[in-house]
XYZ file of C-alpha atoms in Angstrom:
611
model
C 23.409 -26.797 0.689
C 22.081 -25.778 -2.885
C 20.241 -22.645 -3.280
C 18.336 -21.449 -6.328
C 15.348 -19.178 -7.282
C 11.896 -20.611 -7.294
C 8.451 -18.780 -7.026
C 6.229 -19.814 -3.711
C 3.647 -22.174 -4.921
C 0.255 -20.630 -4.115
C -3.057 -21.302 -5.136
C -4.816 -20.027 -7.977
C -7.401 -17.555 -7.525
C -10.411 -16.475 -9.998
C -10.245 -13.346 -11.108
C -12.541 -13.219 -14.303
C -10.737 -14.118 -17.270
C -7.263 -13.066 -15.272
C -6.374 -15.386 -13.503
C -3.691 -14.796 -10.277
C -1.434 -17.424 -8.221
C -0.652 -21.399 -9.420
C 1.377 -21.872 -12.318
C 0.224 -17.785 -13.582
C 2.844 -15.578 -14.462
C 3.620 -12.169 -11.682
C 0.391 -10.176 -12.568
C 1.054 -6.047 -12.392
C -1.504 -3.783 -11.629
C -2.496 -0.276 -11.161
C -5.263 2.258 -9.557
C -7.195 5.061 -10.811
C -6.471 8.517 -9.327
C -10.297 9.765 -11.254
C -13.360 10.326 -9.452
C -15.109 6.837 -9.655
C -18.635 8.966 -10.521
C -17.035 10.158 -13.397
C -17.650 7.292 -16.118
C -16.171 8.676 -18.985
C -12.829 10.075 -17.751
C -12.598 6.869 -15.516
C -13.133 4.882 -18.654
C -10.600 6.279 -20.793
C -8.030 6.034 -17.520
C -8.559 2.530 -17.217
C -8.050 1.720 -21.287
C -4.938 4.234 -20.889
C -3.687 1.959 -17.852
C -4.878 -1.519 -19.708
C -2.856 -0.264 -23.259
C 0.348 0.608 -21.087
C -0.043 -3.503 -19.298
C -2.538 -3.023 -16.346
C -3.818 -6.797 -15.805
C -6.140 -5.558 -12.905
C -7.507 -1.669 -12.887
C -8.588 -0.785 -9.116
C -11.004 1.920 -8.521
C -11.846 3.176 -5.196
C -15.407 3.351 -4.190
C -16.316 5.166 -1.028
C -19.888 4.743 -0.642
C -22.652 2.408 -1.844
C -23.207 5.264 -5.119
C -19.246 4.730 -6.063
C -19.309 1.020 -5.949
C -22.744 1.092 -7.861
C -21.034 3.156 -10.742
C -18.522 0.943 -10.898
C -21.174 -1.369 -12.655
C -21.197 1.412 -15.576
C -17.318 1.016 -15.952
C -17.450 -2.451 -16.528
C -20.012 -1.900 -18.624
C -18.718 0.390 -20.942
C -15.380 -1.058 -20.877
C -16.376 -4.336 -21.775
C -18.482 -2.788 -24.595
C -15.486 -1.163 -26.258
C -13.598 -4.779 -25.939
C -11.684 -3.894 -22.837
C -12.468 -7.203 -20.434
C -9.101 -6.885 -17.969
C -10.966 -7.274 -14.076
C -11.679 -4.177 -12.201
C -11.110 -4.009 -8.820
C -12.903 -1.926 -6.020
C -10.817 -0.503 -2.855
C -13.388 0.117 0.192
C -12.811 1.148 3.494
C -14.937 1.799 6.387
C -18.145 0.598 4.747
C -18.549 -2.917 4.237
C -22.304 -2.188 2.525
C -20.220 -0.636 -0.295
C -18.417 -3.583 -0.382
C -21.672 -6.003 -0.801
C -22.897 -2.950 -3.881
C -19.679 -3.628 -5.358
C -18.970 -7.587 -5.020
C -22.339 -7.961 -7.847
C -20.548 -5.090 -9.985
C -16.600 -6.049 -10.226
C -14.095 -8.846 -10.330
C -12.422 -8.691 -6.880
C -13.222 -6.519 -3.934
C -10.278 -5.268 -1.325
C -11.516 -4.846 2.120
C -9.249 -3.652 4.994
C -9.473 -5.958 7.902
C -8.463 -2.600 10.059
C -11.923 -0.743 9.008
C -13.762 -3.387 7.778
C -16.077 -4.055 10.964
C -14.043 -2.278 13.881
C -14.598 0.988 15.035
C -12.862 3.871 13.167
C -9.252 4.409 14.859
C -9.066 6.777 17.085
C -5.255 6.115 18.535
C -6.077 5.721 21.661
C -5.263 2.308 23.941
C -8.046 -0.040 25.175
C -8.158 -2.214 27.053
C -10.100 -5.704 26.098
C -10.588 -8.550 28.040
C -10.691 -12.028 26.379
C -14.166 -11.915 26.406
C -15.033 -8.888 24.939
C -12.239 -9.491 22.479
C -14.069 -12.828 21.371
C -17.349 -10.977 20.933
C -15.296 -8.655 18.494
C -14.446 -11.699 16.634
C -17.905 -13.184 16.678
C -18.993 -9.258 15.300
C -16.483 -9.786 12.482
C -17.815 -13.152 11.168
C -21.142 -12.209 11.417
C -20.757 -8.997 8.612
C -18.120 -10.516 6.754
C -19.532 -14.196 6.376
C -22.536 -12.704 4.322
C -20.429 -10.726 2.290
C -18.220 -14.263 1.514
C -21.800 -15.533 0.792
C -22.361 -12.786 -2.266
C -18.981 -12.923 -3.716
C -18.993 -16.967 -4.201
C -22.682 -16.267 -5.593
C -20.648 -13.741 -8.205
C -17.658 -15.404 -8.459
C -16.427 -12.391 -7.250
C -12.500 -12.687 -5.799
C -11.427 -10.893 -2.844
C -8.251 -8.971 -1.407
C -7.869 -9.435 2.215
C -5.564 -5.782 2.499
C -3.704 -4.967 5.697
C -1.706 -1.647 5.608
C 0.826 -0.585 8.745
C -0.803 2.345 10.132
C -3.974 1.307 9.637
C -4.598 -1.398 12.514
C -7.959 -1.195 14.860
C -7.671 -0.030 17.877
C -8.884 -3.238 18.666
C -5.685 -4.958 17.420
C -3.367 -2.082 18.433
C -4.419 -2.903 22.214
C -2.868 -6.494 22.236
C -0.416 -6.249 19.462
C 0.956 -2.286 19.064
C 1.504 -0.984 15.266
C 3.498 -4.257 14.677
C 4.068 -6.682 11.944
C 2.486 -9.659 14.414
C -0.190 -7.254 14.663
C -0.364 -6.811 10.675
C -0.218 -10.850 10.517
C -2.874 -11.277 13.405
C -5.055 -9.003 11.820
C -5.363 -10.430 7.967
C -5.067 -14.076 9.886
C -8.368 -13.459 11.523
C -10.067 -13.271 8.382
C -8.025 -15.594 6.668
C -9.337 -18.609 8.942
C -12.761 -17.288 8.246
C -11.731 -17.716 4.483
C -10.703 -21.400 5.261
C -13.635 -22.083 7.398
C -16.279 -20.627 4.857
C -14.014 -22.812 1.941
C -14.035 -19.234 0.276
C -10.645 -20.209 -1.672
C -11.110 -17.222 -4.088
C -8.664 -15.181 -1.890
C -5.580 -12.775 -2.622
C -3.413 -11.281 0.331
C -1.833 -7.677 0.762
C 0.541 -6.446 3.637
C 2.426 -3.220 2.798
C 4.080 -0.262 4.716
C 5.798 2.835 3.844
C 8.798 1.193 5.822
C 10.430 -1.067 3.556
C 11.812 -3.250 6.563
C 8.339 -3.345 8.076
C 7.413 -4.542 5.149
C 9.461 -6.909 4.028
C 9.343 -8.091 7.078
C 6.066 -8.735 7.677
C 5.409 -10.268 4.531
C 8.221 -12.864 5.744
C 6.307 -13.147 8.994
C 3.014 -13.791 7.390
C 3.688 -16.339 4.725
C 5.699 -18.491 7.846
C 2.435 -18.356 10.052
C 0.161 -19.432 6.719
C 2.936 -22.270 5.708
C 2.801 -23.540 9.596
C -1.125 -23.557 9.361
C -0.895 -25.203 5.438
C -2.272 -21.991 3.381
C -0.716 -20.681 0.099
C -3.098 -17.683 -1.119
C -1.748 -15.781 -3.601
C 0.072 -12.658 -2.256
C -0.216 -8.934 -3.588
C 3.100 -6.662 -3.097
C 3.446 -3.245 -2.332
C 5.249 0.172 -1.014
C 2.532 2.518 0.132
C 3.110 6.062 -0.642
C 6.507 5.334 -2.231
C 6.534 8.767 -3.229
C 7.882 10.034 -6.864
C 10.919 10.199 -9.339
C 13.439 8.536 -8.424
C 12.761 7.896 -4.791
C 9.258 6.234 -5.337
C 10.936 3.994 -7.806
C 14.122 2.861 -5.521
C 12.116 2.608 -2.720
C 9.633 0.495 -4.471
C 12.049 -1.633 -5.720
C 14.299 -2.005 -2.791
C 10.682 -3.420 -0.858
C 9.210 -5.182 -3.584
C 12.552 -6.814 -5.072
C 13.435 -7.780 -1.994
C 10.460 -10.290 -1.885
C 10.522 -11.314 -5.354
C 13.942 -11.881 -5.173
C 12.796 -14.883 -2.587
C 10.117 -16.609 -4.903
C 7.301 -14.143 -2.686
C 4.713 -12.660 -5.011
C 2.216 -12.533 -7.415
C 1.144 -9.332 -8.286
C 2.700 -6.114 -7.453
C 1.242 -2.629 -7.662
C 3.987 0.127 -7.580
C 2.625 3.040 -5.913
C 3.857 6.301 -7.352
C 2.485 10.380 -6.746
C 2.255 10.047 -10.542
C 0.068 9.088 -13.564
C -1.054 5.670 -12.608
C 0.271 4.913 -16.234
C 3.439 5.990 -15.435
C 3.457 2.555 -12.621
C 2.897 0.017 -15.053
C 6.711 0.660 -17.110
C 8.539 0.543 -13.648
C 6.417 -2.323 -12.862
C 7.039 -4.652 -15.528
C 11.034 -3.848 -15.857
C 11.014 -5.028 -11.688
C 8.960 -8.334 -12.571
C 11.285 -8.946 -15.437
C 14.537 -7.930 -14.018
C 13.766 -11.121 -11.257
C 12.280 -13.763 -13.490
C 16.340 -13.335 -15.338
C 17.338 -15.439 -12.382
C 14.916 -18.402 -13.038
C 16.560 -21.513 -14.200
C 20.478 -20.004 -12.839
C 23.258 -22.445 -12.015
C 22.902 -23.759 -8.718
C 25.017 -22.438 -6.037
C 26.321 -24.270 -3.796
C 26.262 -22.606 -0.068
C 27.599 -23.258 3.317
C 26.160 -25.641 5.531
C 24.467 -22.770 8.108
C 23.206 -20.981 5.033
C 19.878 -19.737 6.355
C 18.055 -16.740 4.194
C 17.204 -13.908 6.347
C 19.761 -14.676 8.755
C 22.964 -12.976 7.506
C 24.011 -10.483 10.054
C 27.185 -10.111 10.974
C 29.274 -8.681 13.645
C 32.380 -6.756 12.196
C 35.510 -4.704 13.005
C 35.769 -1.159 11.864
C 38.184 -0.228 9.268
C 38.853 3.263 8.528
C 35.320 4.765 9.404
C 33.801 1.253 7.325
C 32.131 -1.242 9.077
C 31.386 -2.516 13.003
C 28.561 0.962 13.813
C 29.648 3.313 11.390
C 26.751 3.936 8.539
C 27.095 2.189 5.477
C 29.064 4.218 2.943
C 29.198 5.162 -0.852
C 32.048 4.841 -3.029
C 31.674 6.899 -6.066
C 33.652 5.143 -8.870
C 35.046 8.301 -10.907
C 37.370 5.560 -12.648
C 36.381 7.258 -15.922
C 38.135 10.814 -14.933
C 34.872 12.634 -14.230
C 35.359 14.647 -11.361
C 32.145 16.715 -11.070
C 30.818 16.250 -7.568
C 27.216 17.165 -6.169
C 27.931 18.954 -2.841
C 24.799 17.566 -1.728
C 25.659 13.867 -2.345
C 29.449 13.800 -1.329
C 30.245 10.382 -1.376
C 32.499 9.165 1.608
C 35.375 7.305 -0.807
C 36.166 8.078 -4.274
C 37.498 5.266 -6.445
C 39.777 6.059 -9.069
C 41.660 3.152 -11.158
C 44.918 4.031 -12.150
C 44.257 7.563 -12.946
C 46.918 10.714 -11.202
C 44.917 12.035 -7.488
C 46.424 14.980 -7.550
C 44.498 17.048 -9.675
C 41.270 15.198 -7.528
C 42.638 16.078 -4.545
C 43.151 19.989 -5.260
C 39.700 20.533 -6.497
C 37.400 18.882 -3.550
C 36.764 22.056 -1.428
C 36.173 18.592 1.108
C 38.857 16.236 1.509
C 37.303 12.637 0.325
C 39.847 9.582 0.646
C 40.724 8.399 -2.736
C 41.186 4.867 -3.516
C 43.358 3.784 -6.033
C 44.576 0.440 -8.081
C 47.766 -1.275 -5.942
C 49.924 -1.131 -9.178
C 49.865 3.170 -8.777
C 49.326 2.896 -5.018
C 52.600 3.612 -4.081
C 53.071 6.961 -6.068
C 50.109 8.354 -4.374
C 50.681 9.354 -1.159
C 47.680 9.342 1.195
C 45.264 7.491 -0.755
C 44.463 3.354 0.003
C 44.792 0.929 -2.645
C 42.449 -1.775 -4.822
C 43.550 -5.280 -4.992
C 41.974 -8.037 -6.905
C 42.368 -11.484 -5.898
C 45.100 -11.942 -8.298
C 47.305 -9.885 -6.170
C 46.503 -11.564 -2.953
C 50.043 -11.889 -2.724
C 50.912 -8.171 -2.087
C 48.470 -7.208 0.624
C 49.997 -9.101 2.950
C 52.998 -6.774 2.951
C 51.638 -3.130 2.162
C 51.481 -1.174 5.217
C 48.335 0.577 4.170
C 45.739 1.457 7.060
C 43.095 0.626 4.829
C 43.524 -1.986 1.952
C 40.333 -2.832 -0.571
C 40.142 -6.220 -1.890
C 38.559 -7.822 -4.423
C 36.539 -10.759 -4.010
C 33.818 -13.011 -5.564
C 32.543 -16.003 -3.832
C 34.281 -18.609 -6.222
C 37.554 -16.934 -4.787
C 36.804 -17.892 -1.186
C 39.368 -21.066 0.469
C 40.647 -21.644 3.840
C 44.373 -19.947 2.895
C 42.062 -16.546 2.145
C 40.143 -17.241 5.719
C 43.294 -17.118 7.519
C 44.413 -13.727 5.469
C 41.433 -11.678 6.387
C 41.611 -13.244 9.997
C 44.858 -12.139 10.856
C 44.802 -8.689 8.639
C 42.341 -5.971 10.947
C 43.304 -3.192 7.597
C 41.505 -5.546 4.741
C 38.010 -3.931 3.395
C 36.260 -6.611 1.230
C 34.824 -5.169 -1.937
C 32.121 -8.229 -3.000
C 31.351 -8.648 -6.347
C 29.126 -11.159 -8.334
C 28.982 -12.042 -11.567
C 26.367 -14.613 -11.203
C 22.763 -14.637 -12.626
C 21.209 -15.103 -9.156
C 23.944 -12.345 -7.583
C 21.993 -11.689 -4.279
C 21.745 -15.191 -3.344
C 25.956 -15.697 -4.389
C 26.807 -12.803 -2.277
C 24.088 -14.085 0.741
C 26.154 -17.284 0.618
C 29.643 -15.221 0.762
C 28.505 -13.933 3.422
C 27.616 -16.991 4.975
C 31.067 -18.236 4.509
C 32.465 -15.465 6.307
C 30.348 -16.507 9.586
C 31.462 -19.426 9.469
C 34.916 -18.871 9.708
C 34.476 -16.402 11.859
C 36.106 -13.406 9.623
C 35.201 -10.007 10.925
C 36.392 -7.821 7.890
C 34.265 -5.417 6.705
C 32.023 -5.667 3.360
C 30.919 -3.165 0.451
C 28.653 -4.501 -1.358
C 30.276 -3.597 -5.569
C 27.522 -4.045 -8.267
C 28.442 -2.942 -12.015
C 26.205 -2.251 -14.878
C 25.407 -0.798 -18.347
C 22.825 1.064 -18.209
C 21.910 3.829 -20.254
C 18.411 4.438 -18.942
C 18.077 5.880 -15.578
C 15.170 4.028 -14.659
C 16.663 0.714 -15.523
C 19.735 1.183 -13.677
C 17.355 3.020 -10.292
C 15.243 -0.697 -10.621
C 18.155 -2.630 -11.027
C 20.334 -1.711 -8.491
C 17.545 -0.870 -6.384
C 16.590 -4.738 -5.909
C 20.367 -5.900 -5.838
C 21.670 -3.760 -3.053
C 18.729 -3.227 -1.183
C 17.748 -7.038 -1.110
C 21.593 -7.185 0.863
C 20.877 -4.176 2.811
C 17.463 -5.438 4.274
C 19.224 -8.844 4.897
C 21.974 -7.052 6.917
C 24.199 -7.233 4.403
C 26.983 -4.686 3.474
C 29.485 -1.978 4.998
C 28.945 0.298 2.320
C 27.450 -0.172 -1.393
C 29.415 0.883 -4.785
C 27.629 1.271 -7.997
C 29.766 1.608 -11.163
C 28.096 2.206 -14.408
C 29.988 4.108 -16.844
C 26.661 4.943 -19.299
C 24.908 7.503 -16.512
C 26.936 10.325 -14.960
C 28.342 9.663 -11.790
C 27.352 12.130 -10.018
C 24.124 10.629 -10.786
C 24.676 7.096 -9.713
C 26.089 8.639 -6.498
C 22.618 10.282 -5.896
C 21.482 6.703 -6.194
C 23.317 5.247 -3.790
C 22.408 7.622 -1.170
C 18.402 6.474 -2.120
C 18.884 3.352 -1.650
C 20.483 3.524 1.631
C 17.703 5.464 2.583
C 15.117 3.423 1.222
C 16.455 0.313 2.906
C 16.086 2.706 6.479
C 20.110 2.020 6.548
C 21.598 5.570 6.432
C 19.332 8.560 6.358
C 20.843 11.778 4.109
C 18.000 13.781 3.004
C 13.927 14.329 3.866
C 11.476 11.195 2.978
C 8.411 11.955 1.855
C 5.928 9.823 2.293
C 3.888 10.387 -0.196
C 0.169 8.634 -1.375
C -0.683 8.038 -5.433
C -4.086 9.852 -5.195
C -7.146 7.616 -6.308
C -10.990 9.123 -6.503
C -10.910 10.310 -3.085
C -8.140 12.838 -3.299
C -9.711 16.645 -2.920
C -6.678 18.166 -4.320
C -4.065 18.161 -7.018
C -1.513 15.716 -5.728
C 1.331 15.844 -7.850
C 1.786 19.895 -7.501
C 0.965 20.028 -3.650
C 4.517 17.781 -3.357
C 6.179 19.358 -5.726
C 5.700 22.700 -3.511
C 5.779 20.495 -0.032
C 9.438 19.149 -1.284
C 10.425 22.653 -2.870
C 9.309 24.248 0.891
C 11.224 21.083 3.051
C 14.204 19.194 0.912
C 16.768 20.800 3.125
C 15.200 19.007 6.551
C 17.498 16.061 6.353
C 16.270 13.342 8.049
C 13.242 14.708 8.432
C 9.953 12.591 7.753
C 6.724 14.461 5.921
C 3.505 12.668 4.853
C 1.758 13.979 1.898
C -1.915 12.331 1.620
C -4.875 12.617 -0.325
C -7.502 11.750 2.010
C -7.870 10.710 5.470
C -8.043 6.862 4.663
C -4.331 7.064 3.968
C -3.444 9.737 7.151
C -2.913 9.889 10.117
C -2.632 6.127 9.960
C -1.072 5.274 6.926
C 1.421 7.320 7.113
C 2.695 5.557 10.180
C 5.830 6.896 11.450
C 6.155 10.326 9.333
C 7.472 13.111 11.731
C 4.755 15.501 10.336
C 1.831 15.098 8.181
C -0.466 17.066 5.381
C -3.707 15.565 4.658
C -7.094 16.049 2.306
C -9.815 17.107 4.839
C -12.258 18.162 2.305
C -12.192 19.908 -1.160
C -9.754 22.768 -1.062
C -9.215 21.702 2.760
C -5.976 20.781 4.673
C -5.295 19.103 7.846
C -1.853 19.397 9.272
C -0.448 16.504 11.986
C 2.325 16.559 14.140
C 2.973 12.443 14.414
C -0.434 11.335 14.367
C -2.066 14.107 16.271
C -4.379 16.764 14.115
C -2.440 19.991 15.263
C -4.648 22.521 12.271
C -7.560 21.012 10.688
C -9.733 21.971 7.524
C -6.943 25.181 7.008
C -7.252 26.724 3.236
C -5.109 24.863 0.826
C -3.266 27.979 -0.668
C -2.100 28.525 2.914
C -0.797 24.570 3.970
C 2.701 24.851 2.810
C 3.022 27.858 4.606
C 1.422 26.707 7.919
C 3.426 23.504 7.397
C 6.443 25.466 7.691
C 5.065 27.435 10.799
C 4.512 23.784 12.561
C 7.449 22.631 11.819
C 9.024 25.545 12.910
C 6.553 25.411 16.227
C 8.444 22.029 17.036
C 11.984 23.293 16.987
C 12.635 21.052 13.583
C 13.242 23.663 11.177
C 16.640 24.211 10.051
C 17.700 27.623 7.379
């Protein structure tokens, strides 16, 4: 079988002079965090988003009044030679959505507040009938409002977000991706029906595999009923720093990496500005694998389907976590206590001054040609020195191995060898898809040995190594791929790239090590400064490992939105707090100078506080 990178073909969709889908290039795209009733300041956002590469600016409007202003932005930006289509984000009020269909380029609706009743958690019951008649109340608002934007030439975003179901959906389907998919289907076939073609897709989660897996799920059920709308990619409430930016790659990459996408909008508790960079370095770091040498993979090769039953080695593989390797081949021994890796790797260099300075005992692995004058450490073959392994009595040997390597005298090496560790590298252009079909291999002839995943760069920028590695291990990761993950790059401090590691892992829900914060970008309806509420949320809660806090702006994205956080602080009102245990209000409309501090007390309430 030959495999090789190629975008989904989807069809092209109108979106005033911006075209998105066809033959068009991966659009990127931002959204204001302004009040939408403040023209000027939402003005100069929107040219300060467009300068730094915005090709759509999205604007939320709550009410009929927001999505009526939103006529004065276009406006005024158009008047100042700024013509790049605005976008307007409604929920709950489909009237606002009619106001704002005559005043922008493309409206998002949320099939999950569109028409149905506002959520209220709770399960119901529906008989086919009355399930029907929901339908028929669905295409009866929404075929009207397909009426006005084909009048306007006025695009729309069909947007379905995990937590944010109807009840009416939750009752048949549960917070699932089938019930994400059955939910933007039903107004998809209305699409098709009305011949409303002028239609772009959205399906995002916090939870990277819920995503990524429901965006799979969804473009199979509109392939097997023939329709290729454009699709829309996103992390909700990613977060910040470096976690919003691994996670967002790690969910995002993932897709692009198959051909799925064609616009992304990388959500981040940060300038929406500060999006667009990370943005265009994902887009840009996938479109380097168009036009790659083919590669030619096993017969069985089947993407998606790569996981793999394997033994355990010493404390890698079979149920044991995936683990880091920190590559300290360079002689810098400065560790983080926090982000201890689990095997240190390093080269040819003497362990013993390693050794006496970890206050925690970490194996060390070392190059075969030293091995032997190192007592207690496990040694690093490359292919070249296939002929050792066989007789060093190691417990735990690391080999080498690229997918070129791979021939039926290796098969019977690593069948008949339980101490061999594969390290997998790639140096090929499309590495992901190399290492899927290594992997492949490996089923095939039914080899059990473990695999780290080994990827090796030169970065000097942080955030081009956090994007970059982000997409490449976490693409494996969400695939079921890899033991363990190693990331050498010898222009960022290790301890550094270690702390990477451990993100990704989380981000790919593989290995938990530290909090998550699930955390939303802010738009016009946040009543509170954002950015310095999660600064003092994460200050407050970074030591709750494995813990799982929601941090929203408004109560469009929480309770439901934030899906599966353990605990939850939410915009009631201006200078207002809600607090949530799961998805239950346990403190509502409490003084914001006192929500950290009642956060704490919940937490504490719930026997999940830890000193």
């Amino acid at each position: 079988m030959i495999i090789q990178y190629r975008r989904r073909k989807t069809s092209e969709v109108r979106i005033g002079k911006t075209p998105m889908g066809g033959n068009n290039p991966v659009r990127i795209q931002s959204m204001a965090n302004v009040s939408t009733m403040d023209t000027e300041n939402a003005v100069q956002q929107a040219i300060r988003m467009i300068e730094t590469g915005a090709e759509y600016v999205r604007f939320t409007a709550q009410g009929e009044r927001e999505a009526a202003n939103l006529g004065e932005i276009r406006r005024e930006l158009t008047a100042r030679g700024y013509e790049t289509p605005l976008v307007a984000d409604i929920h709950f009020n489909p009237k606002a959505a009619d106001v704002a269909a005559v005043n922008v380029e493309k409206v998002r609706i949320n099939p999950g507040n569109y028409v149905d009743k506002i959520k209220t958690f709770q399960q119901i019951e529906y008989t086919d009938e009355e399930y029907s008649a929901e339908l028929e109340k669905i295409k009866a608002r929404f075929i009207p409002f397909l009426t006005l934007c084909r009048t306007h030439q006025t695009a729309i975003r069909i947007g379905v977000n995990h937590g944010s179901l109807s009840d009416r959906i939750m009752s048949r389907y549960g917070d699932t991706p089938e019930g994400m998919v059955a939910s933007c289907m039903e107004f998809l076939r209305i699409c098709r029906e009305e011949n409303f073609n002028d239609v772009v897709i959205s399906i995002k989660a916090s939870n990277t595999v819920v995503m990524v897996a429901t965006v799979r799920l969804l473009v199979q059920t509109m392939d097997a009923e023939d329709m290729h709308y454009p699709l829309h990619l996103g992390v909700t409430e990613a977060g910040d720093e470096e976690d919003g930016r691994i996670k967002s790659a790690v969910g995002i990459g993932a897709l692009l990496v198959d051909g799925i996408g064609d616009t992304i909008r990388v959500s981040l508790s940060e300038p929406p500005e500060a999006e667009l960079p990370v943005a265009r370095k994902l887009v840009e770091y996938i479109l380097q694998r168009e036009n790659h040498p083919a590669i030619k993979a096993p017969a069985s090769y089947k993407t998606s389907d790569f996981n793999r039953q394997t033994i355990a080695v010493h404390r890698i593989g079979n149920n044991h976590v995936p683990v880091v390797i920190s590559d300290r081949s360079c002689g810098d021994f400065a560790f983080d206590e926090s982000n201890l890796p689990d095997y240190i790797y390093i080269g040819n260099q003497n362990p013993a001054p390693l050794q006496q300075s970890l206050s925690t005992p970490i194996p060390l692995i070392i190059d075969s040609s030293v091995w032997a004058q190192a007592p207690g450490t496990y040694p690093y073959f490359t292919v070249s020195e296939l002929f050792k392994i066989t007789s060093c009595n190691a417990s735990a040997k690391f080999l080498e191995l690229r997918y070129p390597d791979l021939d039926n005298e290796l098969a019977g090496i690593l069948q008949n060898d339980s101490s061999i560790i594969i390290v997998l590298l790639s140096h090929h252009q499309n590495s992901v898809y190399e290492m899927r079909a290594f992997v492949t291999w490996l089923k095939e002839k039914e080899c059990n040995t473990p695999v780290v995943l080994r990827c090796i760069y030169h970065e000097s920028e942080k955030e081009n190594l956090q994007i970059k590695a982000a997409v490449d291990f976490g693409s494996l990761l969400l695939d079921g791929i890899g033991n363990g993950i190693w990331l050498s790059n010898k222009g960022i401090d290790p301890h550094i790239t270690d702390s990477y590691q451990f993100s990704i892992l989380q981000a790919a829900r593989v290995r938990i090590s530290k909090t998550e914060y699930i955390s939303c970008p802010g738009c016009g309806r946040t009543l509170y400064d954002l950015q310095t509420t999660i600064a003092r949320v994460k200050a407050a809660t970074s030591h709750l490992k494995g813990l799982k806090i929601g941090i929203m702006g408004c109560i469009v994205n929480g309770p439901g939105e934030m899906a599966d956080a353990d605990y939850g602080y939410v915009g009631a009102g201006r200078g207002r707090i809600s607090l949530y245990k799961g998805k239950t209000c346990m403190l509502k409309n409490i003084p914001e100078e006192d929500a950290v501090e009642q956060l704490i007390e919940l937490i504490k309430a719930n026997g999940d506080w830890k000193d």
